CSV table of C-alpha atoms in Angstrom, one decimal:
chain,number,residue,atom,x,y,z
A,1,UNK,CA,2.1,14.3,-11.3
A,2,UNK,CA,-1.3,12.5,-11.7
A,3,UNK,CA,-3.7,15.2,-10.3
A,4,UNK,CA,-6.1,17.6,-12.3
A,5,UNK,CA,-4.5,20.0,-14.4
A,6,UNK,CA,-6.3,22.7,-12.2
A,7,UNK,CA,-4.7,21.6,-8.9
A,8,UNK,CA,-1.3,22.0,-7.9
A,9,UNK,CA,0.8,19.1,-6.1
A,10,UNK,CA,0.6,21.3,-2.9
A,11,UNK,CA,-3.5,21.6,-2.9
A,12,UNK,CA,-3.7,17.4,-4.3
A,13,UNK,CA,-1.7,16.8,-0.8
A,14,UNK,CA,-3.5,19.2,1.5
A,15,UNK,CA,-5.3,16.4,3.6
A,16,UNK,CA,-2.6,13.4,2.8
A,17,UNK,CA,-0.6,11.7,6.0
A,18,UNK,CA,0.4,9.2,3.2
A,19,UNK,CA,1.4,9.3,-0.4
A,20,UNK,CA,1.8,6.8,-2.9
A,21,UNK,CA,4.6,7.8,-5.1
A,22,UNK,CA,6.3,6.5,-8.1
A,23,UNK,CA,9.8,7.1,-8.8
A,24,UNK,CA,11.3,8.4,-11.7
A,25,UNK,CA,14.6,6.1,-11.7
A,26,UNK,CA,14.7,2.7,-13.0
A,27,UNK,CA,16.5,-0.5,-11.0
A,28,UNK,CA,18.7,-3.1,-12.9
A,29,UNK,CA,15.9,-4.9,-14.1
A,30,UNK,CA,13.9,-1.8,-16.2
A,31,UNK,CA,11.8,-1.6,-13.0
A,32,UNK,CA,10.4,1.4,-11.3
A,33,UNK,CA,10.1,1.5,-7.6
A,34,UNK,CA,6.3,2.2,-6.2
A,35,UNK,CA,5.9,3.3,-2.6
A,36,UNK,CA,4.2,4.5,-0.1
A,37,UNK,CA,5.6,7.1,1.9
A,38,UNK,CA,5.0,9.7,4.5
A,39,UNK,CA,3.3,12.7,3.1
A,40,UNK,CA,6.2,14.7,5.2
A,41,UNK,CA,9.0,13.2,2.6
A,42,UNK,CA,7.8,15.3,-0.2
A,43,UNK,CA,8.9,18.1,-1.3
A,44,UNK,CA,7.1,20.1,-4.4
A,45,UNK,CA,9.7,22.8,-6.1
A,46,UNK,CA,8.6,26.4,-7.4
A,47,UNK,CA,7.7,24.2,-10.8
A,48,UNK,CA,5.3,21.8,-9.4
A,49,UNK,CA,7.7,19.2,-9.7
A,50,UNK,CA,7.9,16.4,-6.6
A,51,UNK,CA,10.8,14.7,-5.0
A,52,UNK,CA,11.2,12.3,-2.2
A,53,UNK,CA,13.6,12.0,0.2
A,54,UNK,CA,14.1,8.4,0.8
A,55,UNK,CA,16.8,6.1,2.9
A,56,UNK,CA,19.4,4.3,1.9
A,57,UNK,CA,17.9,1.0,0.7
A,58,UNK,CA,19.4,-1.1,3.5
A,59,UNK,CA,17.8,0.8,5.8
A,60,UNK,CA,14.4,1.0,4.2
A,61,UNK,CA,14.1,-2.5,4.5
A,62,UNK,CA,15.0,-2.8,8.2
A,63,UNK,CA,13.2,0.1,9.2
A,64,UNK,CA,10.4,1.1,6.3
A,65,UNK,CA,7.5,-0.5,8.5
A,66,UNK,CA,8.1,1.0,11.6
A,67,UNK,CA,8.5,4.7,9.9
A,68,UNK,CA,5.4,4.4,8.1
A,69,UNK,CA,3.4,3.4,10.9
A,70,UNK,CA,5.1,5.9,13.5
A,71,UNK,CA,5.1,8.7,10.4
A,72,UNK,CA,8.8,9.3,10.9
A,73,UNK,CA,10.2,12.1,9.3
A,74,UNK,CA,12.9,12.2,7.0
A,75,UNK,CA,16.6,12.5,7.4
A,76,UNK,CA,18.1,15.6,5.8
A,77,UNK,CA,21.3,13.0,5.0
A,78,UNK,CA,18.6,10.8,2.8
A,79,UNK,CA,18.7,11.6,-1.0
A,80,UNK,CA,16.1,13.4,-3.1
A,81,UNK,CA,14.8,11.6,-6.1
A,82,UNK,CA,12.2,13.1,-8.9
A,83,UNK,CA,8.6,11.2,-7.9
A,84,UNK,CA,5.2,11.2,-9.9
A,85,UNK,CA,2.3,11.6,-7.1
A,86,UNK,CA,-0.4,8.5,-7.4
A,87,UNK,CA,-2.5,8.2,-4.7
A,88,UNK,CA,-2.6,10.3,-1.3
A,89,UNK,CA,-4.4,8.6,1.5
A,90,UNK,CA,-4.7,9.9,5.6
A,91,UNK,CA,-4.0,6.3,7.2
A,92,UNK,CA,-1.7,4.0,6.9
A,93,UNK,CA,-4.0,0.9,5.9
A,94,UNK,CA,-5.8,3.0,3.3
A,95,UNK,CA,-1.9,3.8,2.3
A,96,UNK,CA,-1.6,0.4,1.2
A,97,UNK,CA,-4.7,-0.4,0.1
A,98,UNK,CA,-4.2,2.7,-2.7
A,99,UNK,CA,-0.4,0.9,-3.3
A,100,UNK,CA,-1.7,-2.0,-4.2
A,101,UNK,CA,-4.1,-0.3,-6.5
A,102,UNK,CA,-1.2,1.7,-8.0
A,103,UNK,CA,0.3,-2.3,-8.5
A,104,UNK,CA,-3.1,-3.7,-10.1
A,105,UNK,CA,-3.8,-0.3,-12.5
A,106,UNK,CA,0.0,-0.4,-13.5
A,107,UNK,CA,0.5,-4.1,-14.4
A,108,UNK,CA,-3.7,-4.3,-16.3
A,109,UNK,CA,-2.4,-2.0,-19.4
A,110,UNK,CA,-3.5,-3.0,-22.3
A,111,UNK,CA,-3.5,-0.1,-24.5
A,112,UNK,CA,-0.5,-1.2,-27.4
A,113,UNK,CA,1.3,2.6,-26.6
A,114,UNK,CA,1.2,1.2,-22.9
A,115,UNK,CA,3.4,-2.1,-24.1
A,116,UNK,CA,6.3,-1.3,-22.8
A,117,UNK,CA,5.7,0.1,-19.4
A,118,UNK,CA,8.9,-0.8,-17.3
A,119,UNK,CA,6.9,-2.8,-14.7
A,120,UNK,CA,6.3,-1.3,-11.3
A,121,UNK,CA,7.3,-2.8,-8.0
A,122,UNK,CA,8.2,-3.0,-4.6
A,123,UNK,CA,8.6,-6.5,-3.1
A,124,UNK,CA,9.0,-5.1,0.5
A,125,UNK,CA,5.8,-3.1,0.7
A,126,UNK,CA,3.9,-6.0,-1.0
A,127,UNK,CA,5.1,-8.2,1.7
A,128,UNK,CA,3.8,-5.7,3.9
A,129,UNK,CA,0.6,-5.7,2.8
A,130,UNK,CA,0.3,-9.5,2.9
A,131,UNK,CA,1.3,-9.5,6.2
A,132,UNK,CA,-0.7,-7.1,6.9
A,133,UNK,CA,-3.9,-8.7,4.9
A,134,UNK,CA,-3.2,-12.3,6.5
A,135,UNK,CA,-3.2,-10.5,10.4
A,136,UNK,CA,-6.3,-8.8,9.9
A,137,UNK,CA,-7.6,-12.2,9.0
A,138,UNK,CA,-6.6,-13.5,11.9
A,139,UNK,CA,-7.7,-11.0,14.0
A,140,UNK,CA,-11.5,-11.2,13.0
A,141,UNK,CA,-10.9,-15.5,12.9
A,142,UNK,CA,-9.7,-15.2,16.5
A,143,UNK,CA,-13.0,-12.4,17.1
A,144,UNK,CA,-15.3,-15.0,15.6
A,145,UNK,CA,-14.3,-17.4,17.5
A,146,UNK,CA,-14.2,-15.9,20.8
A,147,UNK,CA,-17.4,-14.7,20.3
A,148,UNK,CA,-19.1,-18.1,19.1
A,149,UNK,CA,-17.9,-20.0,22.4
A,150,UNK,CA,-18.6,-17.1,24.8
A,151,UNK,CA,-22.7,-17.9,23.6
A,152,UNK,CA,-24.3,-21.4,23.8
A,153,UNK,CA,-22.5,-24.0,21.4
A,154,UNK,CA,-26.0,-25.3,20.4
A,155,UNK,CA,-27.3,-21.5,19.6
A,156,UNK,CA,-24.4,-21.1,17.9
A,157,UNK,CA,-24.7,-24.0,15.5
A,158,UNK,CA,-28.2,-23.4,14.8
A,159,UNK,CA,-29.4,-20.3,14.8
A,160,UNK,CA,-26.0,-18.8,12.8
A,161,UNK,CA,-24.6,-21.8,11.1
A,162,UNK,CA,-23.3,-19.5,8.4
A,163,UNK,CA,-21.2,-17.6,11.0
A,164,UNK,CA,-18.8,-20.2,11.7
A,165,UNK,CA,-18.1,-20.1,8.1
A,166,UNK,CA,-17.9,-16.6,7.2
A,167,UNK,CA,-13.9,-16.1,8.8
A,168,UNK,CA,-13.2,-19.3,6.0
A,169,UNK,CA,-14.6,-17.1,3.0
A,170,UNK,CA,-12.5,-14.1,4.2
A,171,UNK,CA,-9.8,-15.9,5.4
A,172,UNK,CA,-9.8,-17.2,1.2
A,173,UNK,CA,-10.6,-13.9,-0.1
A,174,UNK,CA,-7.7,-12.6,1.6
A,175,UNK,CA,-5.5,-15.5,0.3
A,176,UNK,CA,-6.8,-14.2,-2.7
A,177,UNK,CA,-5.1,-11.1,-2.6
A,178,UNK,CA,-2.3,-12.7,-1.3
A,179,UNK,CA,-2.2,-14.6,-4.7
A,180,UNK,CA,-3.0,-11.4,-6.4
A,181,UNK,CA,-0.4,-9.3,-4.9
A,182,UNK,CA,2.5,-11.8,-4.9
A,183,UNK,CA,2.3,-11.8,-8.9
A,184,UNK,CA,2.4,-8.1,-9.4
Protein backbone atom coordinates (compact mmCIF):
# COMPACT_ATOMS: atom_id res chain seq x y z
CA UNK A 1 0.00 0.00 0.00
CA UNK A 2 1.42 3.51 -0.65
CA UNK A 3 0.63 5.32 2.71
CA UNK A 4 3.07 6.18 5.59
CA UNK A 5 4.52 3.38 7.33
CA UNK A 6 2.85 4.88 10.49
CA UNK A 7 -0.74 4.74 9.13
CA UNK A 8 -2.70 1.84 8.56
CA UNK A 9 -4.86 1.26 5.19
CA UNK A 10 -7.92 1.71 7.47
CA UNK A 11 -6.77 5.36 9.05
CA UNK A 12 -5.25 6.40 4.99
CA UNK A 13 -9.12 5.76 4.01
CA UNK A 14 -10.89 7.33 6.92
CA UNK A 15 -12.25 10.38 4.84
CA UNK A 16 -12.11 8.55 1.14
CA UNK A 17 -15.70 8.20 -0.88
CA UNK A 18 -13.18 7.28 -3.72
CA UNK A 19 -10.02 5.21 -4.03
CA UNK A 20 -7.62 4.87 -6.68
CA UNK A 21 -6.34 1.44 -6.67
CA UNK A 22 -3.92 -0.62 -8.50
CA UNK A 23 -4.28 -4.17 -8.97
CA UNK A 24 -2.01 -6.75 -8.32
CA UNK A 25 -2.81 -9.04 -11.51
CA UNK A 26 -1.51 -8.55 -14.82
CA UNK A 27 -3.80 -8.60 -18.35
CA UNK A 28 -2.48 -10.37 -21.52
CA UNK A 29 -0.39 -7.65 -22.50
CA UNK A 30 2.01 -7.39 -19.00
CA UNK A 31 -0.48 -4.57 -18.05
CA UNK A 32 -1.80 -3.74 -14.74
CA UNK A 33 -5.31 -2.41 -14.44
CA UNK A 34 -5.55 1.26 -12.54
CA UNK A 35 -8.99 2.27 -11.21
CA UNK A 36 -10.94 4.22 -9.44
CA UNK A 37 -13.36 2.69 -7.31
CA UNK A 38 -15.80 3.29 -4.56
CA UNK A 39 -14.11 3.50 -1.22
CA UNK A 40 -17.03 0.90 -0.06
CA UNK A 41 -15.25 -1.99 -2.47
CA UNK A 42 -12.36 -2.26 -0.27
CA UNK A 43 -11.74 -4.40 2.08
CA UNK A 44 -8.36 -4.27 4.41
CA UNK A 45 -7.59 -7.99 6.12
CA UNK A 46 -6.18 -8.40 9.77
CA UNK A 47 -2.63 -7.89 7.80
CA UNK A 48 -3.10 -4.60 6.35
CA UNK A 49 -3.38 -6.05 3.13
CA UNK A 50 -6.27 -4.52 0.56
CA UNK A 51 -8.59 -6.22 -1.87
CA UNK A 52 -11.26 -5.13 -4.18
CA UNK A 53 -14.22 -6.46 -5.08
CA UNK A 54 -14.77 -5.68 -8.66
CA UNK A 55 -17.47 -6.90 -11.61
CA UNK A 56 -17.21 -9.02 -14.12
CA UNK A 57 -15.38 -7.01 -16.86
CA UNK A 58 -18.40 -6.98 -19.14
CA UNK A 59 -20.24 -5.42 -16.83
CA UNK A 60 -17.76 -2.80 -15.59
CA UNK A 61 -17.78 -1.41 -18.94
CA UNK A 62 -21.62 -1.14 -19.25
CA UNK A 63 -22.15 0.01 -15.93
CA UNK A 64 -18.65 1.40 -14.26
CA UNK A 65 -19.82 5.16 -14.85
CA UNK A 66 -23.02 5.09 -13.50
CA UNK A 67 -21.73 3.09 -10.09
CA UNK A 68 -19.07 5.44 -9.56
CA UNK A 69 -21.10 8.42 -9.81
CA UNK A 70 -24.22 6.83 -7.81
CA UNK A 71 -21.38 5.13 -5.27
CA UNK A 72 -22.97 1.72 -5.77
CA UNK A 73 -21.96 -0.87 -3.57
CA UNK A 74 -20.53 -3.96 -4.44
CA UNK A 75 -21.99 -7.30 -5.17
CA UNK A 76 -21.06 -9.99 -2.77
CA UNK A 77 -21.07 -12.39 -6.25
CA UNK A 78 -18.11 -9.94 -7.57
CA UNK A 79 -14.52 -11.36 -6.99
CA UNK A 80 -11.87 -10.09 -4.67
CA UNK A 81 -8.55 -9.24 -6.06
CA UNK A 82 -5.19 -8.17 -4.06
CA UNK A 83 -5.00 -3.98 -4.70
CA UNK A 84 -2.16 -1.48 -3.83
CA UNK A 85 -3.94 1.81 -2.40
CA UNK A 86 -2.81 5.12 -4.60
CA UNK A 87 -4.79 7.90 -4.12
CA UNK A 88 -8.04 8.31 -1.94
CA UNK A 89 -10.20 11.29 -2.92
CA UNK A 90 -14.01 12.37 -1.39
CA UNK A 91 -15.60 13.20 -4.99
CA UNK A 92 -15.88 11.74 -7.93
CA UNK A 93 -14.09 14.51 -10.18
CA UNK A 94 -11.26 14.71 -7.79
CA UNK A 95 -11.42 10.70 -8.24
CA UNK A 96 -10.33 11.12 -11.59
CA UNK A 97 -8.28 13.80 -11.53
CA UNK A 98 -5.95 11.66 -8.76
CA UNK A 99 -6.34 8.58 -11.61
CA UNK A 100 -4.99 10.33 -14.13
CA UNK A 101 -2.15 11.35 -11.83
CA UNK A 102 -1.63 7.69 -10.91
CA UNK A 103 -1.37 7.39 -15.13
CA UNK A 104 1.18 10.38 -15.59
CA UNK A 105 3.48 9.40 -12.22
CA UNK A 106 3.32 5.65 -13.47
CA UNK A 107 4.22 6.04 -17.20
CA UNK A 108 7.22 9.33 -16.19
CA UNK A 109 9.76 6.59 -14.53
CA UNK A 110 12.86 7.10 -15.25
CA UNK A 111 14.83 5.61 -12.57
CA UNK A 112 16.80 2.37 -14.67
CA UNK A 113 15.39 -0.21 -11.53
CA UNK A 114 11.96 1.41 -12.69
CA UNK A 115 12.62 0.02 -16.57
CA UNK A 116 10.51 -2.55 -16.56
CA UNK A 117 7.35 -1.44 -14.91
CA UNK A 118 4.45 -3.37 -16.66
CA UNK A 119 2.65 -0.26 -17.88
CA UNK A 120 -0.52 0.78 -16.14
CA UNK A 121 -3.93 1.24 -17.67
CA UNK A 122 -7.33 1.54 -18.03
CA UNK A 123 -8.82 2.60 -21.40
CA UNK A 124 -12.38 2.83 -20.06
CA UNK A 125 -11.81 5.25 -17.10
CA UNK A 126 -9.46 7.32 -19.46
CA UNK A 127 -12.26 7.66 -21.82
CA UNK A 128 -14.11 8.77 -18.94
CA UNK A 129 -12.20 11.40 -17.98
CA UNK A 130 -11.99 12.78 -21.48
CA UNK A 131 -15.40 12.80 -21.70
CA UNK A 132 -15.69 14.10 -18.80
CA UNK A 133 -12.78 16.95 -19.41
CA UNK A 134 -14.28 17.83 -22.96
CA UNK A 135 -18.15 18.46 -21.13
CA UNK A 136 -16.87 20.57 -18.62
CA UNK A 137 -15.47 22.55 -21.52
CA UNK A 138 -18.46 22.82 -22.92
CA UNK A 139 -20.31 23.70 -20.13
CA UNK A 140 -18.21 26.94 -19.26
CA UNK A 141 -18.06 27.66 -23.49
CA UNK A 142 -21.88 27.52 -23.41
CA UNK A 143 -21.64 29.78 -19.78
CA UNK A 144 -19.47 32.30 -21.64
CA UNK A 145 -21.43 32.58 -24.08
CA UNK A 146 -24.70 33.00 -22.61
CA UNK A 147 -23.37 35.42 -20.53
CA UNK A 148 -21.51 37.67 -23.32
CA UNK A 149 -25.01 38.09 -25.32
CA UNK A 150 -27.14 38.54 -22.26
CA UNK A 151 -24.79 42.18 -21.83
CA UNK A 152 -24.43 44.76 -24.72
CA UNK A 153 -22.54 43.19 -27.82
CA UNK A 154 -20.50 46.45 -28.03
CA UNK A 155 -19.52 46.25 -24.04
CA UNK A 156 -18.71 43.03 -24.59
CA UNK A 157 -16.25 43.46 -27.43
CA UNK A 158 -14.58 46.27 -25.82
CA UNK A 159 -14.38 46.43 -22.53
CA UNK A 160 -13.56 42.32 -22.19
CA UNK A 161 -12.16 41.49 -25.51
CA UNK A 162 -10.03 38.84 -23.79
CA UNK A 163 -13.26 37.09 -22.57
CA UNK A 164 -14.45 35.88 -25.69
CA UNK A 165 -11.23 34.19 -25.93
CA UNK A 166 -10.56 32.67 -22.76
CA UNK A 167 -13.29 29.37 -23.37
CA UNK A 168 -10.66 28.83 -26.74
CA UNK A 169 -7.51 28.68 -24.38
CA UNK A 170 -9.40 26.14 -22.06
CA UNK A 171 -11.23 24.63 -24.51
CA UNK A 172 -7.16 23.82 -25.89
CA UNK A 173 -5.82 23.13 -22.60
CA UNK A 174 -8.35 20.65 -22.17
CA UNK A 175 -7.53 19.09 -25.61
CA UNK A 176 -4.36 19.05 -24.10
CA UNK A 177 -5.06 16.61 -21.69
CA UNK A 178 -7.11 14.88 -24.00
CA UNK A 179 -3.82 14.39 -25.97
CA UNK A 180 -2.05 13.69 -22.77
CA UNK A 181 -4.31 11.11 -21.51
CA UNK A 182 -5.02 9.23 -24.66
CA UNK A 183 -1.15 8.29 -24.84
CA UNK A 184 -0.86 6.95 -21.33
Amino acid sequence: MSTTMSMTAEEFLTDATYVVVVFDEYDDNEKKLIELVPRSWITIDEEDECYCRYPPSEMAQKYMTKWLKSLHEADDSWLSYKVDIKYRATTYIQGLRRLHRAFTSAQATSDPEDAYQPELRNDMVLMELENLLNNTSAKMLTKNVTTASSKDSTEASTEHPQHSNEPVVRSEEVGNRKHCSGNL
